[in-house]
PDB file of C-alpha atoms in Angstrom:
ATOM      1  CA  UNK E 916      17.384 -10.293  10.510  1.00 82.00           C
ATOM      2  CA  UNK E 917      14.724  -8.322  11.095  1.00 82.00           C
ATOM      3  CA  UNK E 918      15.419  -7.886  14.987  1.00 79.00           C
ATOM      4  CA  UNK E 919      18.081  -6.275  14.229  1.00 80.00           C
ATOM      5  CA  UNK E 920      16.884  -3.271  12.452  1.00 81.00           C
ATOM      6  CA  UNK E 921      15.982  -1.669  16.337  1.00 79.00           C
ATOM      7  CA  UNK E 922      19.016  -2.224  17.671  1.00 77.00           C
ATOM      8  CA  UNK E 923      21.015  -0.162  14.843  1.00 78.00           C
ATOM      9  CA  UNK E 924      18.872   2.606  14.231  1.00 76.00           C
ATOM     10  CA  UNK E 925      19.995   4.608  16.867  1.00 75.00           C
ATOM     11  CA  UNK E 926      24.017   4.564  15.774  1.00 78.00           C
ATOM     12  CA  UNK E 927      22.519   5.475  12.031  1.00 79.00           C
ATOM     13  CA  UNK E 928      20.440   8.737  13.956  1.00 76.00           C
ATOM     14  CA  UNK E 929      23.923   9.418  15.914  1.00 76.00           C
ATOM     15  CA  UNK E 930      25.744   9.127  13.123  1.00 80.00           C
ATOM     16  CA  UNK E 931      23.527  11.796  10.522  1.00 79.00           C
ATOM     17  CA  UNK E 932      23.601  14.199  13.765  1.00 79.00           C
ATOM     18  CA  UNK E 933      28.148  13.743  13.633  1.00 81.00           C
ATOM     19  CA  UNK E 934      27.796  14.824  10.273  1.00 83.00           C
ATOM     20  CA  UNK E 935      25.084  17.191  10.704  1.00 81.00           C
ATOM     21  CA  UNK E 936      27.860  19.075  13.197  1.00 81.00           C
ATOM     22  CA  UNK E 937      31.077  18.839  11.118  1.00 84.00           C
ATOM     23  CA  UNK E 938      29.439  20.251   8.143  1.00 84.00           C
ATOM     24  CA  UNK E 939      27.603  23.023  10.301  1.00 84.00           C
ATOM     25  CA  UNK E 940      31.415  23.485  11.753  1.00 83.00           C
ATOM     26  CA  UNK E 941      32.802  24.064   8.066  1.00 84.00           C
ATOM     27  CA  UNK E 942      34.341  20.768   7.500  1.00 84.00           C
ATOM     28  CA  UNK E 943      34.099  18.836   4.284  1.00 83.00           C
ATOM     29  CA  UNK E 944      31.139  16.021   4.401  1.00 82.00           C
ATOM     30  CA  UNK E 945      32.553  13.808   2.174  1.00 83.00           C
ATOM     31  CA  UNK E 946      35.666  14.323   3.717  1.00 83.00           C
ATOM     32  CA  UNK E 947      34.315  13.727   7.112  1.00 82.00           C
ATOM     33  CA  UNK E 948      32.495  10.938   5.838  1.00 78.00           C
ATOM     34  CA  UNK E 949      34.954   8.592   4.554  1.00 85.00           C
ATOM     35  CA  UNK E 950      37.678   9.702   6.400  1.00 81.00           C
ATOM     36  CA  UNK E 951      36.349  10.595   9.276  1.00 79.00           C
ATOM     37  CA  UNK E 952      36.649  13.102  12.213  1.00 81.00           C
ATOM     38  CA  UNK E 953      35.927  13.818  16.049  1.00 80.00           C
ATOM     39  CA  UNK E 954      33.883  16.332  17.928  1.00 74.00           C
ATOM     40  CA  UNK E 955      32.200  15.648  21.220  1.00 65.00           C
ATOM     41  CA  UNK E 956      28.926  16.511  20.599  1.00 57.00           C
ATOM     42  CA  UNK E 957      28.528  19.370  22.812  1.00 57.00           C
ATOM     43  CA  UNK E 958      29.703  17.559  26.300  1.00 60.00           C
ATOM     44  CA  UNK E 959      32.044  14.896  27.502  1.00 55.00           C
ATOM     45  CA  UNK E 960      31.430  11.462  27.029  1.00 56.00           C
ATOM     46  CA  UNK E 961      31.578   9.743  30.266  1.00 59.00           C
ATOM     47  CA  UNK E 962      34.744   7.570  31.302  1.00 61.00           C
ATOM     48  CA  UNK E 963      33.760   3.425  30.416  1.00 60.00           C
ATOM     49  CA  UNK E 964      32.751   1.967  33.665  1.00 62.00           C
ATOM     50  CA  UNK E 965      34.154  -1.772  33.810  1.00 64.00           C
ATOM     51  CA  UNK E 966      33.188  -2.279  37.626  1.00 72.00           C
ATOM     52  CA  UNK E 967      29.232  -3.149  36.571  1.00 72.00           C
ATOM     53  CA  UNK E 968      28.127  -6.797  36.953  1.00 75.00           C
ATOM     54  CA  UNK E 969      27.252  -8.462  33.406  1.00 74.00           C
ATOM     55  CA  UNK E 970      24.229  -8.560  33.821  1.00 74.00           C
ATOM     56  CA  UNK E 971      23.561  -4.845  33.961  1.00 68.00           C
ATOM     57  CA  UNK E 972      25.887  -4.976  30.872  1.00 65.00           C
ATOM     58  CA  UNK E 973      23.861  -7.492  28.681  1.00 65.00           C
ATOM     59  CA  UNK E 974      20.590  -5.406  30.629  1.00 66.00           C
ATOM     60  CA  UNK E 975      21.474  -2.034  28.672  1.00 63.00           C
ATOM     61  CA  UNK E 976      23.186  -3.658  25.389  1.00 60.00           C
ATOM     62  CA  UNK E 977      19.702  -5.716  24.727  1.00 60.00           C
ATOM     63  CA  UNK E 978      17.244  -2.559  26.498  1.00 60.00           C
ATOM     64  CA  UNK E 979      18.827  -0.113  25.045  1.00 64.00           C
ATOM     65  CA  UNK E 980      16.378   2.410  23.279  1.00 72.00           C
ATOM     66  CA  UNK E 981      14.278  -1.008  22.306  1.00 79.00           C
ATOM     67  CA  UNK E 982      10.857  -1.362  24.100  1.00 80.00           C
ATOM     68  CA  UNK E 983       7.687  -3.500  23.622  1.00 84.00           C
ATOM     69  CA  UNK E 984       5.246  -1.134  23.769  1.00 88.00           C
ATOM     70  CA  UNK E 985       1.404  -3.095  24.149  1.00 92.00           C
ATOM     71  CA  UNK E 986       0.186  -1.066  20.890  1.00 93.00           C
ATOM     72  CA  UNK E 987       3.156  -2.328  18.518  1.00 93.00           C
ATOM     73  CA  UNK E 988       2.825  -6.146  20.108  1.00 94.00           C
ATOM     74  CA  UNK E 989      -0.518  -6.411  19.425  1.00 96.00           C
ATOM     75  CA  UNK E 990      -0.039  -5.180  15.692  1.00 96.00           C
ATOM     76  CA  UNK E 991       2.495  -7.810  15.458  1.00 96.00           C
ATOM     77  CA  UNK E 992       0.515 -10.113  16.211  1.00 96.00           C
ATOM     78  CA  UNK E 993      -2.473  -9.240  14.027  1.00 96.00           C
ATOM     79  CA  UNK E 994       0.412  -9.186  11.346  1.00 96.00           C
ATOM     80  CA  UNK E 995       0.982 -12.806  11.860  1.00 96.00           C
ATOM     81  CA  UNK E 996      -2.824 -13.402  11.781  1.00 95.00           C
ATOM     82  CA  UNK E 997      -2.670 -11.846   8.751  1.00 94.00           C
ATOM     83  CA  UNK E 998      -0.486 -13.950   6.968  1.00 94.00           C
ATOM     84  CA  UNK E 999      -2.367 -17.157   8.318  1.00 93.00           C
ATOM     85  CA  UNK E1000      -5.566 -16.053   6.815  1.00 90.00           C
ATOM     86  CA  UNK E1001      -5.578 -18.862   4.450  1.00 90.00           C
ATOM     87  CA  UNK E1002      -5.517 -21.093   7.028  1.00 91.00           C
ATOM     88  CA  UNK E1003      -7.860 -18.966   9.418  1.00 88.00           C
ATOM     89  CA  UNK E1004     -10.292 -18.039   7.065  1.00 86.00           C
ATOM     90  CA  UNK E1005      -9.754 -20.179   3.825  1.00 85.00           C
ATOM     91  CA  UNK E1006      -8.984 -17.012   1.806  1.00 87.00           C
ATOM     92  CA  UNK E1007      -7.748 -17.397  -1.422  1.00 88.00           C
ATOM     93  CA  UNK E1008      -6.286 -15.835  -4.575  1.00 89.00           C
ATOM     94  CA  UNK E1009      -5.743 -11.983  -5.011  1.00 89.00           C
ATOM     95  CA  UNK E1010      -7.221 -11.516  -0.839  1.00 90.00           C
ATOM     96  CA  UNK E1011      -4.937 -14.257   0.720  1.00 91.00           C
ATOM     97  CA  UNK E1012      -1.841 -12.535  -1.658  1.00 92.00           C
ATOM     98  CA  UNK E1013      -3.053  -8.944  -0.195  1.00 93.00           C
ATOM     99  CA  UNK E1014      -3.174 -10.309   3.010  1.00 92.00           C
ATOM    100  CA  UNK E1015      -0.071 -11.737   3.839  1.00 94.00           C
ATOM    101  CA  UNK E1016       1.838  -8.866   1.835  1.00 95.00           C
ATOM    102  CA  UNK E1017       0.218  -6.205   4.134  1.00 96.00           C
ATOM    103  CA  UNK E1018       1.021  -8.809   7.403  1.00 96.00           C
ATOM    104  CA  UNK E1019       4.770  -8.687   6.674  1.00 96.00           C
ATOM    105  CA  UNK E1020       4.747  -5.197   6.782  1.00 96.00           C
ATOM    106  CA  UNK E1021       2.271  -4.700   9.399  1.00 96.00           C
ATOM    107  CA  UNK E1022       5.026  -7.318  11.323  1.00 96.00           C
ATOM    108  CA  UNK E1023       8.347  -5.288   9.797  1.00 95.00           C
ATOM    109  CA  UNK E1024       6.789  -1.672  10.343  1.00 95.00           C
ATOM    110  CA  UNK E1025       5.916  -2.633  14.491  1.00 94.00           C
ATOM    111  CA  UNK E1026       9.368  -4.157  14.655  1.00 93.00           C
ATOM    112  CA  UNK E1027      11.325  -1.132  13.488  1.00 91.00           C
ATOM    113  CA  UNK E1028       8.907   1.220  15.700  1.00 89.00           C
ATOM    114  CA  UNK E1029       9.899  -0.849  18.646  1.00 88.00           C
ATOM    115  CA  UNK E1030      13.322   1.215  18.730  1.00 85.00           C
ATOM    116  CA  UNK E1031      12.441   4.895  20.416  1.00 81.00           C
ATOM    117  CA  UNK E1032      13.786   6.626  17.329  1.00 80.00           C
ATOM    118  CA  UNK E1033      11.696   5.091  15.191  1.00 80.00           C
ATOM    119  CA  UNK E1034       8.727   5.410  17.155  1.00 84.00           C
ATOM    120  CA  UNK E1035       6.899   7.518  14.265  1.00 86.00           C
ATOM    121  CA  UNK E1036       7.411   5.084  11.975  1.00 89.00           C
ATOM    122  CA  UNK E1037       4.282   3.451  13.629  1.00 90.00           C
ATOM    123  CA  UNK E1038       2.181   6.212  11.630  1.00 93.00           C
ATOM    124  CA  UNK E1039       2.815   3.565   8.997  1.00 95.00           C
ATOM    125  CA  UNK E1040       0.235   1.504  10.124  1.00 96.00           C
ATOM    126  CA  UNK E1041      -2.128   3.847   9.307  1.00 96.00           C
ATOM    127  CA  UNK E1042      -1.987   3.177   5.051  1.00 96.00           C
ATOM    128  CA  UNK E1043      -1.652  -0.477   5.401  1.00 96.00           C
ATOM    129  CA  UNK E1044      -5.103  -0.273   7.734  1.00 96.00           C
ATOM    130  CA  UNK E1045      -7.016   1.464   5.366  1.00 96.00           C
ATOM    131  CA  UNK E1046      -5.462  -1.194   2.751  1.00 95.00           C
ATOM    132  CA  UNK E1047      -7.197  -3.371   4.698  1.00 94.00           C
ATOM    133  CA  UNK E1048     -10.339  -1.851   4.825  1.00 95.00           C
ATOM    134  CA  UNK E1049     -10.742  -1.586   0.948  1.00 94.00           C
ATOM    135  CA  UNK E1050      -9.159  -5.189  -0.047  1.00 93.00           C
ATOM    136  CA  UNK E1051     -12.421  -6.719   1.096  1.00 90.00           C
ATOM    137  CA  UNK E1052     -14.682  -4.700  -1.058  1.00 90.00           C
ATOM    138  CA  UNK E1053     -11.913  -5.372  -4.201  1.00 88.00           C
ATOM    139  CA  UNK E1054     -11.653  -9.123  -3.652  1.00 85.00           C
ATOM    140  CA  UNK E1055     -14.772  -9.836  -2.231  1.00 81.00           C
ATOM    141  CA  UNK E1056     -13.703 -13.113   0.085  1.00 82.00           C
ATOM    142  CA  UNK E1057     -16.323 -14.809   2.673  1.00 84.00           C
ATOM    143  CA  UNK E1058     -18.262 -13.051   5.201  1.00 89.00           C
ATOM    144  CA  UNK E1059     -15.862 -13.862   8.149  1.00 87.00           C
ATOM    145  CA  UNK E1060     -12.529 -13.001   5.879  1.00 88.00           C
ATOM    146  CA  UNK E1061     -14.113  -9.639   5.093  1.00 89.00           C
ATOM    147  CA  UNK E1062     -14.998  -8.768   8.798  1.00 91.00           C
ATOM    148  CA  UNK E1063     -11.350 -10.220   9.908  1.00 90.00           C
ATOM    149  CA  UNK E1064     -10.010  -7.714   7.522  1.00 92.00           C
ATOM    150  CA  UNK E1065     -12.018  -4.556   8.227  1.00 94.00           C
ATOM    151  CA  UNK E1066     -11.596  -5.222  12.437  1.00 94.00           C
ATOM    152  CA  UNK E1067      -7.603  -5.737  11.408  1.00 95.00           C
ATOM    153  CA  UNK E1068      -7.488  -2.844   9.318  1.00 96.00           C
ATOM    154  CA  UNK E1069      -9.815  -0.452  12.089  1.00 97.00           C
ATOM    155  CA  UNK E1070      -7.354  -1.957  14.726  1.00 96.00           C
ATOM    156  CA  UNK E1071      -4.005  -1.142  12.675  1.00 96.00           C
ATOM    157  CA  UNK E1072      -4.925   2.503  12.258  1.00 96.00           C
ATOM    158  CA  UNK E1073      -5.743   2.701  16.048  1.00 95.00           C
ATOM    159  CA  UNK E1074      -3.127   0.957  17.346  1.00 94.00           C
ATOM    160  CA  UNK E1075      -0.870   3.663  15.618  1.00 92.00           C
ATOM    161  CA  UNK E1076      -1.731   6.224  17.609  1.00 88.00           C
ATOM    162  CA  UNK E1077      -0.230   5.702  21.294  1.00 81.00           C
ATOM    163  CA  UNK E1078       3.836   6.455  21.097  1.00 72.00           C
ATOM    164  CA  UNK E1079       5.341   4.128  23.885  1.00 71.00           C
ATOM    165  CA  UNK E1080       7.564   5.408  26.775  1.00 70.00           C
ATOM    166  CA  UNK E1081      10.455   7.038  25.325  1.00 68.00           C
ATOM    167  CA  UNK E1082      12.922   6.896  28.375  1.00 66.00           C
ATOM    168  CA  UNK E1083      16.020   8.025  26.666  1.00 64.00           C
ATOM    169  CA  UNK E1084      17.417  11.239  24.931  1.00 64.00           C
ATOM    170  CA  UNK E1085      18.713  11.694  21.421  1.00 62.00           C
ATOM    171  CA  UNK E1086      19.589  15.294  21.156  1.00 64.00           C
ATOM    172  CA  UNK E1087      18.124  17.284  17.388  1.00 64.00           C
ATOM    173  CA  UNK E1088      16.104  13.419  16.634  1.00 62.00           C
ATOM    174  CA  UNK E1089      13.807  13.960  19.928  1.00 64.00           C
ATOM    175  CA  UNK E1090      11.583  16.326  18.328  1.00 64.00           C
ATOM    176  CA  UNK E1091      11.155  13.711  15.388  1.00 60.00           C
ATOM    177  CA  UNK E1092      10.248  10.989  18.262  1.00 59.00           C
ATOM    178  CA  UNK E1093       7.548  13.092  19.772  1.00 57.00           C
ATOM    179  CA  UNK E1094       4.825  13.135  17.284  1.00 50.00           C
ATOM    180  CA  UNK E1095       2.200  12.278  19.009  1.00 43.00           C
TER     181      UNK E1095
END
């Protein structure tokens, strides 16, 4: 389920920025809301082209403002290190608990950041790194649990930093998607 958190995000920023319009045009939100409305956005939307092969189809449906950017792959993966540390490291208790809690959101925050316009929700990262860097002192597991944890944590809050390409455009949400 959680793959497909990316691939909506982008109809829930498209859909804020309809309603964003209507009510900045005088129209009733709720209204608008549940009974909906039209506008086109500022330009035309361009006629459906059924002429492309499938592939290209399937190529843009599953591409589609999702990317793997190296930074967010490589937190995913130290989020599923993270909840093997019991096996890894022989961690137990309160540290093993801490650890696999912050690796399923290390694992759900990079997966939702994959999308372009969630890119700055990599900037969450950032807390559950420096969560990482104080459960060792708190629980006080082995030597090579404690150094796992404070490289994961140092890596997390690094690995936050670089955006990704962002190759498409999403009108009033780009300068959200730019924080660098």
């Amino acid at each position: 389920m959680l793959l497909q958190i990316p691939y909506s995000l982008d109809e829930l920023v498209a859909t804020g920025q309809f309603l964003y319009r209507r009510k900045q045009a005088g129209r009733s939100l709720w209204q608008v809301f549940f009974l909906g409305d039209e506008d086109s956005g500022g330009r035309v939307a361009p006629e459906p082209s059924f002429e492309q092969r499938p592939a290209a189809i399937m190529k843009d449906v599953v591409g589609g403002g999702v990317g793997l950017p190296w930074n967010l792959a490589v937190s995913i993966l130290i989020g599923v290190g993270l909840m093997c540390t019991r096996l890894l490291f022989g961690t137990e208790g309160a540290m093993a608990d801490w650890d696999h809690l912050i690796g399923s959101l290390t694992i759900t925050v990079a997966v939702i950041a994959l999308t372009e316009v969630a890119r700055p929700v990599r900037f969450l990262l950032v807390p559950l790194g420096i969560c990482l860097l104080l459960t060792p002192f708190a629980y006080g597991p082995g030597f090579n649990a404690s150094l796992a944890s404070l490289i994961a944590g140092l890596a997390l809050i690094l690995l936050s930093l670089p955006r990704g390409d962002i190759s498409r455009r999403y009108g009033n949400w780009n300068r959200w998607m730019f924080l660098q």
